[in-house]
Amino acid sequence: MGEVTLEDVTKRYEDVTAVDEMNLEIRDGEFVCLVGPSGCGKSTTMEMIAGLTMPSDGEVFISGRRVTNLPPKDRGVAMVFQNIALFPHMDVYDNVSFGLRLRKYDQEEIDRRVERAADIVQLEGMLDRMPDEMSGGQRQRVAIARAIVRNPEVFLMDEPLANLDAKLRVHMRTELQRLHKELDTTIVYVTHDQAEAMTMSDRIAVIDSGQLQQIDPPLVCYNEPSNLFVAGFIGSPAMNFVDGEITENGFRNERIEVDFDPASVGATVGDEVTLGIRPEDVYPVDDTNGLGTPTKEIEAVTDVLEPMGDEIFVYLLLNEDATVSLDEDARGAMSDQLLMSVDPDSDISEDESMSVVLDRSKVHLFDTETGEAIQHGLTTAPPSGADSGASAESDD
Ligand code: ADP
């Protein structure tokens, strides 16, 4: 019950392939977020699960049943969308029970289901309210209650929190997790917000250009992204990327050297690779916080500082002539700047020369051309005589 499977599902519109041979297996009771940038095919994927859009190719299975050509009402799914379409002239009770009344459920059963749903989304005592007497968050809960009363095997939610203000959105994330625990049903949830996906999901399905890039638990996507797209999309601010080359001693570019045995990561001298490092894995050389396995020092000049309260983002220029780009997309492509996150009490100032090191165990390597991940974390000892690091310690 409650499994959702897509087998080689493709959706073509005239000149666009919105979804491209998608294979997805969502387990019973799982909370899976489909996440990716606008236009990547999330909603189209969801619509094909719901039965609102028919695939051009491939098959959709729900609870083990082939439903590819079935209408939405016969699929055992309930949907909650971004635009909460409540009937304005009906109170909460009538809005929530509308579908059941249409299907001629008996009154006792309707009352029982509405009561349970109102209890789950905490709308008890509000059943006679009209939609215009409620807040955005309350209206969204009515929409969810309306889905709950149908006892679906699968909930489909397409950006249901997008129209709520930031504070309410964070609150509703917690509510949805509670709802998931209580209902114990499968939830498939579409969002473009990677933070939302990270906090709520059992697994995240990262989609780009209609293609599934990775489906894994949030921390696996964060720590072991399968390619450059996932590495850059998951995490905010984004991972730093620097392009370079594999030499006998490891990774090299004009400004950064990280020593390791190329064979230990399956690389060959001359390979073009992109090194990825998250801002929290870059350290000032004199404040490595007990870091066991730092890389060689990297010379830098601080540019802009962004105090965030619980941390400070420090934009580092590796080349004094460069200008910093605060644009995340542009930053990813540049090799002469690094973003570092430091403790809020660090006394770093702008335009200061400093040396930084990277945590070797958090260095990612990607094939520059294909974008595929080669290695997450350098765990082998660097060749002898190389890469002594700030504290002269080497890897195990
Ligand atoms: P997302 O939900 O990730 O923002 P969508 O699934 O809505 O993306 O859209 C994926 C791609 O398919 C986009 O390029 C979009 O323009 C295109 N698309 C979606 N629906 C239609 C349609 N009905 N007709 C033509 N193109 C469409």
Short mmCIF file of C-alpha atoms and ligand atoms in Angstrom, two decimals:
data_model
loop_
_atom_site.label_atom_id
_atom_site.label_comp_id
_atom_site.label_asym_id
_atom_site.label_seq_id
_atom_site.Cartn_x
_atom_site.Cartn_y
_atom_site.Cartn_z
CA MET A 1 0.00 0.00 0.00
CA GLY A 2 1.11 3.55 -0.69
CA GLU A 3 4.11 2.83 -2.93
CA VAL A 4 4.58 5.11 -5.93
CA THR A 5 6.69 3.87 -8.82
CA LEU A 6 7.57 5.64 -12.05
CA GLU A 7 9.07 3.47 -14.77
CA ASP A 8 10.87 5.30 -17.57
CA VAL A 9 8.29 8.07 -17.45
CA THR A 10 8.71 10.77 -20.09
CA LYS A 11 6.54 13.79 -20.80
CA ARG A 12 7.10 15.68 -24.01
CA TYR A 13 5.38 18.88 -24.96
CA GLU A 14 5.86 20.17 -28.51
CA ASP A 15 9.38 21.50 -28.14
CA VAL A 16 10.19 20.61 -24.53
CA THR A 17 10.90 17.35 -22.76
CA ALA A 18 9.51 18.29 -19.35
CA VAL A 19 10.30 14.90 -17.78
CA ASP A 20 12.94 12.64 -19.26
CA GLU A 21 12.87 8.87 -18.58
CA MET A 22 12.22 9.28 -14.87
CA ASN A 23 12.59 6.18 -12.70
CA LEU A 24 11.44 6.67 -9.15
CA GLU A 25 10.52 4.25 -6.39
CA ILE A 26 8.82 5.83 -3.40
CA ARG A 27 8.21 3.43 -0.54
CA ASP A 28 5.04 3.06 1.50
CA GLY A 29 4.91 5.68 4.26
CA GLU A 30 7.85 7.67 2.96
CA PHE A 31 8.00 11.48 2.85
CA VAL A 32 9.77 12.28 -0.40
CA CYS A 33 10.42 15.80 -1.68
CA LEU A 34 10.84 16.43 -5.38
CA VAL A 35 13.19 19.38 -5.47
CA GLY A 36 14.91 21.36 -8.21
CA PRO A 37 14.98 24.77 -9.85
CA SER A 38 11.93 26.30 -11.50
CA GLY A 39 11.08 24.55 -14.77
CA CYS A 40 12.99 21.32 -13.97
CA GLY A 41 9.86 19.16 -14.25
CA LYS A 42 8.77 18.73 -10.62
CA SER A 43 5.13 19.69 -11.14
CA THR A 44 4.84 17.68 -14.33
CA THR A 45 6.16 14.61 -12.48
CA MET A 46 3.63 15.21 -9.72
CA GLU A 47 0.79 15.72 -12.20
CA MET A 48 1.60 12.37 -13.79
CA ILE A 49 1.42 10.67 -10.38
CA ALA A 50 -1.89 12.44 -9.73
CA GLY A 51 -3.35 11.62 -13.13
CA LEU A 52 -3.76 15.24 -14.19
CA THR A 53 -1.23 14.79 -17.01
CA MET A 54 -0.70 11.64 -19.06
CA PRO A 55 2.89 10.51 -19.75
CA SER A 56 4.11 10.39 -23.35
CA ASP A 57 5.96 7.20 -22.43
CA GLY A 58 6.43 4.98 -19.40
CA GLU A 59 4.23 3.64 -16.63
CA VAL A 60 2.99 4.86 -13.26
CA PHE A 61 2.19 2.43 -10.44
CA ILE A 62 0.50 3.27 -7.14
CA SER A 63 0.22 0.63 -4.41
CA GLY A 64 1.34 -1.96 -6.92
CA ARG A 65 -1.46 -1.12 -9.38
CA ARG A 66 -0.76 0.20 -12.85
CA VAL A 67 -2.58 3.54 -12.93
CA THR A 68 -0.94 5.15 -15.97
CA ASN A 69 -4.24 5.75 -17.71
CA LEU A 70 -6.59 6.03 -14.75
CA PRO A 71 -8.28 9.34 -13.86
CA PRO A 72 -7.22 11.07 -10.59
CA LYS A 73 -10.29 9.91 -8.66
CA ASP A 74 -9.41 6.23 -9.18
CA ARG A 75 -5.79 6.47 -7.99
CA GLY A 76 -6.22 6.63 -4.20
CA VAL A 77 -4.36 9.94 -4.01
CA ALA A 78 -5.31 13.29 -2.50
CA MET A 79 -3.77 16.56 -3.57
CA VAL A 80 -2.93 19.83 -1.83
CA PHE A 81 -1.76 22.69 -4.00
CA GLN A 82 -0.09 26.05 -3.60
CA ASN A 83 -3.28 27.94 -4.32
CA ILE A 84 -5.71 26.94 -1.65
CA ALA A 85 -9.04 26.76 -3.42
CA LEU A 86 -11.59 26.78 -0.61
CA PHE A 87 -15.23 27.53 -1.37
CA PRO A 88 -15.60 31.07 0.01
CA HIS A 89 -19.31 30.71 0.82
CA MET A 90 -18.88 27.48 2.78
CA ASP A 91 -17.67 27.13 6.36
CA VAL A 92 -14.79 24.84 7.34
CA TYR A 93 -17.04 21.84 7.97
CA ASP A 94 -18.66 22.11 4.54
CA ASN A 95 -15.34 22.72 2.82
CA VAL A 96 -13.72 19.71 4.46
CA SER A 97 -16.69 17.39 3.94
CA PHE A 98 -17.56 18.52 0.40
CA GLY A 99 -15.97 15.55 -1.38
CA LEU A 100 -17.51 13.04 1.02
CA ARG A 101 -20.98 14.52 0.61
CA LEU A 102 -20.55 14.41 -3.14
CA ARG A 103 -19.73 10.72 -2.87
CA LYS A 104 -22.83 10.23 -0.69
CA TYR A 105 -21.07 8.99 2.46
CA ASP A 106 -23.50 8.61 5.35
CA GLN A 107 -23.68 11.47 7.82
CA GLU A 108 -22.17 9.58 10.72
CA GLU A 109 -19.11 8.58 8.69
CA ILE A 110 -18.72 12.16 7.42
CA ASP A 111 -18.83 13.56 10.96
CA ARG A 112 -16.34 10.99 12.17
CA ARG A 113 -13.86 11.71 9.39
CA VAL A 114 -14.17 15.51 9.62
CA GLU A 115 -13.68 15.38 13.38
CA ARG A 116 -10.55 13.23 13.08
CA ALA A 117 -9.09 15.45 10.32
CA ALA A 118 -9.85 18.64 12.28
CA ASP A 119 -8.15 17.07 15.26
CA ILE A 120 -5.04 16.13 13.28
CA VAL A 121 -4.59 19.61 11.76
CA GLN A 122 -5.70 21.32 14.98
CA LEU A 123 -8.80 23.04 13.66
CA GLU A 124 -11.10 21.85 16.43
CA GLY A 125 -13.58 24.54 17.38
CA MET A 126 -13.21 26.28 14.03
CA LEU A 127 -15.53 24.12 11.94
CA ASP A 128 -18.12 26.89 11.59
CA ARG A 129 -15.62 29.57 10.56
CA MET A 130 -15.78 31.01 7.04
CA PRO A 131 -12.53 31.05 5.00
CA ASP A 132 -12.29 34.85 5.13
CA GLU A 133 -12.24 34.67 8.92
CA MET A 134 -9.06 32.60 8.91
CA SER A 135 -5.34 33.20 8.48
CA GLY A 136 -3.36 31.83 5.54
CA GLY A 137 -1.95 29.06 7.68
CA GLN A 138 -5.39 28.06 8.94
CA ARG A 139 -6.80 28.01 5.41
CA GLN A 140 -3.92 25.80 4.34
CA ARG A 141 -4.79 23.44 7.20
CA VAL A 142 -8.39 23.31 5.97
CA ALA A 143 -7.07 22.28 2.55
CA ILE A 144 -4.98 19.55 4.20
CA ALA A 145 -7.96 18.38 6.29
CA ARG A 146 -9.98 18.12 3.09
CA ALA A 147 -7.31 15.78 1.73
CA ILE A 148 -7.10 13.77 4.97
CA VAL A 149 -10.84 12.91 5.08
CA ARG A 150 -10.44 10.99 1.86
CA ASN A 151 -8.11 8.49 3.60
CA PRO A 152 -5.73 8.50 0.66
CA GLU A 153 -2.91 6.00 0.31
CA VAL A 154 -0.75 8.80 -1.03
CA PHE A 155 -0.72 12.54 -0.39
CA LEU A 156 0.52 14.74 -3.20
CA MET A 157 1.52 18.26 -2.22
CA ASP A 158 2.72 20.84 -4.74
CA GLU A 159 4.40 23.81 -3.03
CA PRO A 160 1.59 23.97 -0.45
CA LEU A 161 3.47 26.49 1.69
CA ALA A 162 4.68 28.79 -1.09
CA ASN A 163 2.11 31.51 -0.43
CA LEU A 164 2.67 31.69 3.31
CA ASP A 165 5.02 34.18 4.95
CA ALA A 166 8.46 32.97 6.02
CA LYS A 167 7.68 32.44 9.70
CA LEU A 168 4.46 30.56 9.07
CA ARG A 169 6.20 28.43 6.46
CA VAL A 170 8.75 27.25 9.00
CA HIS A 171 5.94 26.51 11.47
CA MET A 172 3.93 24.59 8.85
CA ARG A 173 6.99 22.47 7.98
CA THR A 174 6.94 21.15 11.52
CA GLU A 175 3.18 20.61 11.29
CA LEU A 176 3.57 18.60 8.10
CA GLN A 177 6.19 16.39 9.71
CA ARG A 178 3.84 15.79 12.62
CA LEU A 179 1.01 15.09 10.19
CA HIS A 180 3.17 12.56 8.38
CA LYS A 181 4.01 10.80 11.63
CA GLU A 182 0.39 10.70 12.67
CA LEU A 183 -1.09 9.57 9.34
CA ASP A 184 1.71 7.18 8.46
CA THR A 185 0.94 7.55 4.75
CA THR A 186 3.14 8.28 1.79
CA ILE A 187 3.69 11.97 1.07
CA VAL A 188 5.15 13.22 -2.18
CA TYR A 189 5.96 16.90 -1.88
CA VAL A 190 7.12 19.34 -4.56
CA THR A 191 9.27 22.31 -3.62
CA HIS A 192 11.95 24.50 -5.20
CA ASP A 193 13.23 25.30 -1.70
CA GLN A 194 16.10 22.97 -0.80
CA ALA A 195 15.91 24.00 2.87
CA GLU A 196 12.28 22.86 2.99
CA ALA A 197 13.25 19.57 1.39
CA MET A 198 16.20 19.09 3.75
CA THR A 199 14.14 19.60 6.90
CA MET A 200 11.08 17.48 6.07
CA SER A 201 11.99 14.55 3.87
CA ASP A 202 12.93 10.97 4.48
CA ARG A 203 14.50 11.17 1.03
CA ILE A 204 15.03 13.99 -1.46
CA ALA A 205 14.67 13.47 -5.20
CA VAL A 206 16.80 16.14 -6.87
CA ILE A 207 15.67 16.90 -10.42
CA ASP A 208 17.36 18.96 -13.12
CA SER A 209 16.21 19.41 -16.72
CA GLY A 210 13.57 16.70 -16.35
CA GLN A 211 16.08 14.13 -15.14
CA LEU A 212 16.46 12.60 -11.71
CA GLN A 213 19.94 13.45 -10.41
CA GLN A 214 19.88 11.70 -7.05
CA ILE A 215 17.36 10.27 -4.60
CA ASP A 216 18.73 9.84 -1.10
CA PRO A 217 18.21 10.94 2.52
CA PRO A 218 18.91 14.69 2.97
CA LEU A 219 22.30 14.25 4.64
CA VAL A 220 23.48 11.82 1.98
CA CYS A 221 22.61 14.40 -0.70
CA TYR A 222 24.49 17.00 1.38
CA ASN A 223 27.58 14.93 2.21
CA GLU A 224 27.79 12.71 -0.85
CA PRO A 225 26.22 14.59 -3.76
CA SER A 226 26.27 12.41 -6.84
CA ASN A 227 27.28 15.22 -9.17
CA LEU A 228 28.06 18.94 -9.47
CA PHE A 229 24.41 19.86 -9.88
CA VAL A 230 23.33 18.27 -6.60
CA ALA A 231 26.44 19.59 -4.83
CA GLY A 232 25.61 23.14 -5.92
CA PHE A 233 21.86 22.93 -5.36
CA ILE A 234 21.74 21.36 -1.89
CA GLY A 235 23.13 23.59 0.86
CA SER A 236 22.97 27.32 1.37
CA PRO A 237 25.21 29.13 0.78
CA ALA A 238 26.35 26.84 -1.99
CA MET A 239 29.48 24.71 -2.07
CA ASN A 240 32.62 26.39 -3.44
CA PHE A 241 33.91 24.92 -6.70
CA VAL A 242 37.41 25.34 -8.09
CA ASP A 243 38.60 23.84 -11.34
CA GLY A 244 42.00 22.23 -11.60
CA GLU A 245 44.01 19.28 -12.76
CA ILE A 246 45.23 16.00 -11.36
CA THR A 247 49.02 15.80 -11.04
CA GLU A 248 51.25 13.16 -9.51
CA ASN A 249 50.74 14.83 -6.14
CA GLY A 250 46.98 15.32 -6.26
CA PHE A 251 44.91 18.42 -7.15
CA ARG A 252 46.49 21.59 -8.52
CA ASN A 253 45.41 24.89 -9.87
CA GLU A 254 47.13 28.27 -9.78
CA ARG A 255 46.15 28.95 -6.19
CA ILE A 256 45.15 25.71 -4.52
CA GLU A 257 47.13 22.52 -4.01
CA VAL A 258 45.70 19.49 -2.28
CA ASP A 259 48.02 16.52 -2.04
CA PHE A 260 46.82 12.95 -2.36
CA ASP A 261 47.66 9.87 -4.31
CA PRO A 262 45.64 10.10 -7.56
CA ALA A 263 45.28 6.32 -7.63
CA SER A 264 43.46 6.44 -4.30
CA VAL A 265 40.57 8.29 -5.93
CA GLY A 266 40.79 6.43 -9.21
CA ALA A 267 42.09 9.50 -11.06
CA THR A 268 44.82 9.74 -13.67
CA VAL A 269 47.43 12.47 -14.07
CA GLY A 270 46.09 15.09 -16.45
CA ASP A 271 42.40 14.59 -15.58
CA GLU A 272 40.45 17.81 -15.31
CA VAL A 273 38.63 17.85 -12.01
CA THR A 274 36.55 20.30 -9.99
CA LEU A 275 37.23 20.49 -6.29
CA GLY A 276 34.23 21.21 -4.09
CA ILE A 277 34.39 22.45 -0.51
CA ARG A 278 31.54 23.78 1.63
CA PRO A 279 32.00 27.18 3.34
CA GLU A 280 32.01 25.54 6.80
CA ASP A 281 34.93 23.31 5.79
CA VAL A 282 37.27 26.25 5.05
CA TYR A 283 39.26 27.45 8.11
CA PRO A 284 41.59 30.35 8.92
CA VAL A 285 44.99 28.74 9.44
CA ASP A 286 45.26 30.06 13.00
CA ASP A 287 41.79 28.91 13.98
CA THR A 288 41.41 25.38 12.70
CA ASN A 289 39.44 24.30 15.71
CA GLY A 290 41.32 21.07 16.21
CA LEU A 291 40.95 20.14 12.57
CA GLY A 292 42.88 16.89 12.17
CA THR A 293 43.63 16.83 8.50
CA PRO A 294 44.02 20.24 6.91
CA THR A 295 45.34 20.85 3.41
CA LYS A 296 48.29 23.05 2.54
CA GLU A 297 47.77 26.73 3.25
CA ILE A 298 46.00 28.86 0.68
CA GLU A 299 46.85 32.57 0.53
CA ALA A 300 43.83 34.86 0.44
CA VAL A 301 42.59 38.38 1.07
CA THR A 302 39.27 38.94 2.78
CA ASP A 303 36.73 40.95 0.86
CA VAL A 304 33.12 41.30 1.99
CA LEU A 305 32.01 40.00 5.40
CA GLU A 306 28.40 39.00 6.02
CA PRO A 307 27.57 38.61 9.74
CA MET A 308 24.60 36.22 10.03
CA GLY A 309 24.32 36.14 13.83
CA ASP A 310 25.31 32.53 14.39
CA GLU A 311 28.16 32.66 11.85
CA ILE A 312 29.99 35.10 9.60
CA PHE A 313 30.36 34.52 5.88
CA VAL A 314 33.77 35.68 4.71
CA TYR A 315 34.31 36.17 0.98
CA LEU A 316 37.94 35.38 0.23
CA LEU A 317 39.80 36.47 -2.88
CA LEU A 318 42.61 34.15 -3.87
CA ASN A 319 43.92 36.72 -6.30
CA GLU A 320 44.11 40.31 -5.18
CA ASP A 321 43.15 41.63 -8.60
CA ALA A 322 39.90 39.71 -8.68
CA THR A 323 36.62 41.24 -7.66
CA VAL A 324 34.23 39.28 -5.56
CA SER A 325 30.94 38.09 -6.96
CA LEU A 326 28.09 37.74 -4.52
CA ASP A 327 26.03 36.00 -7.15
CA GLU A 328 25.91 32.31 -6.17
CA ASP A 329 25.61 31.09 -9.74
CA ALA A 330 28.62 33.09 -10.83
CA ARG A 331 30.54 32.16 -7.73
CA GLY A 332 30.26 28.49 -8.50
CA ALA A 333 32.06 28.96 -11.78
CA MET A 334 34.92 31.05 -10.41
CA SER A 335 38.17 29.63 -9.23
CA ASP A 336 39.73 32.64 -7.56
CA GLN A 337 37.34 33.14 -4.71
CA LEU A 338 36.17 31.06 -1.79
CA LEU A 339 33.38 31.56 0.69
CA MET A 340 34.32 30.66 4.27
CA SER A 341 31.99 30.44 7.25
CA VAL A 342 33.53 31.30 10.65
CA ASP A 343 32.38 31.66 14.26
CA PRO A 344 30.54 34.90 15.07
CA ASP A 345 33.22 35.94 17.55
CA SER A 346 36.07 35.73 15.02
CA ASP A 347 37.87 39.02 14.69
CA ILE A 348 38.39 38.99 10.96
CA SER A 349 38.21 42.31 9.13
CA GLU A 350 37.81 43.29 5.51
CA ASP A 351 40.87 43.57 3.24
CA GLU A 352 42.98 41.43 5.54
CA SER A 353 45.63 39.05 4.19
CA MET A 354 45.24 35.61 5.67
CA SER A 355 45.97 31.96 5.04
CA VAL A 356 43.22 29.39 5.02
CA VAL A 357 43.12 25.61 4.89
CA LEU A 358 40.50 23.10 3.83
CA ASP A 359 39.36 20.09 5.82
CA ARG A 360 40.75 17.25 3.72
CA SER A 361 38.06 14.88 4.95
CA LYS A 362 35.41 17.20 3.48
CA VAL A 363 36.99 17.78 0.07
CA HIS A 364 34.84 16.62 -2.85
CA LEU A 365 36.19 15.89 -6.32
CA PHE A 366 34.09 15.89 -9.48
CA ASP A 367 34.87 15.12 -13.09
CA THR A 368 34.77 18.63 -14.59
CA GLU A 369 33.40 17.47 -17.92
CA THR A 370 30.66 15.04 -16.86
CA GLY A 371 30.01 16.58 -13.44
CA GLU A 372 29.97 13.13 -11.84
CA ALA A 373 31.37 12.79 -8.32
CA ILE A 374 34.75 11.06 -8.10
CA GLN A 375 35.43 11.23 -4.37
CA HIS A 376 33.90 12.55 -1.15
CA GLY A 377 36.57 13.16 1.48
CA LEU A 378 40.27 12.46 1.11
CA THR A 379 41.02 9.70 3.54
CA THR A 380 44.30 8.33 2.26
CA ALA A 381 47.60 9.77 3.40
CA PRO A 382 49.16 12.27 1.03
CA PRO A 383 52.39 11.10 -0.65
CA SER A 384 55.31 11.45 1.76
CA GLY A 385 56.89 14.87 1.90
CA ALA A 386 53.77 16.53 0.55
CA ASP A 387 50.87 18.36 2.12
CA SER A 388 52.10 18.66 5.67
CA GLY A 389 49.18 20.87 6.53
CA ALA A 390 48.93 23.62 9.13
CA SER A 391 49.30 21.37 12.12
CA ALA A 392 51.69 18.94 10.43
CA GLU A 393 49.26 16.08 10.87
CA SER A 394 48.45 13.67 8.14
CA ASP A 395 45.54 11.42 7.44
CA ASP A 396 45.19 7.99 8.90
P1 ADP B 1 8.63 22.88 -12.28
O1 ADP B 1 7.43 22.38 -11.58
O2 ADP B 1 9.88 22.16 -11.89
O3 ADP B 1 8.79 24.37 -12.20
P2 ADP B 1 7.22 22.07 -14.66
O4 ADP B 1 7.01 20.63 -14.47
O5 ADP B 1 6.09 23.00 -14.40
O6 ADP B 1 8.50 22.55 -13.84
O7 ADP B 1 7.69 22.35 -16.16
C1 ADP B 1 8.77 21.63 -16.78
C2 ADP B 1 8.93 22.14 -18.21
O8 ADP B 1 7.80 21.77 -18.98
C3 ADP B 1 9.05 23.64 -18.31
O9 ADP B 1 9.97 23.94 -19.33
C4 ADP B 1 7.65 24.06 -18.70
O10 ADP B 1 7.68 25.25 -19.43
C5 ADP B 1 7.19 22.90 -19.55
N1 ADP B 1 5.72 22.70 -19.49
C6 ADP B 1 5.01 22.39 -18.39
N2 ADP B 1 3.68 22.28 -18.68
C7 ADP B 1 3.57 22.54 -20.03
C8 ADP B 1 2.47 22.56 -20.96
N3 ADP B 1 1.22 22.32 -20.55
N4 ADP B 1 2.75 22.88 -22.23
C9 ADP B 1 4.02 23.09 -22.65
N5 ADP B 1 5.09 23.08 -21.84
C10 ADP B 1 4.89 22.80 -20.54
#
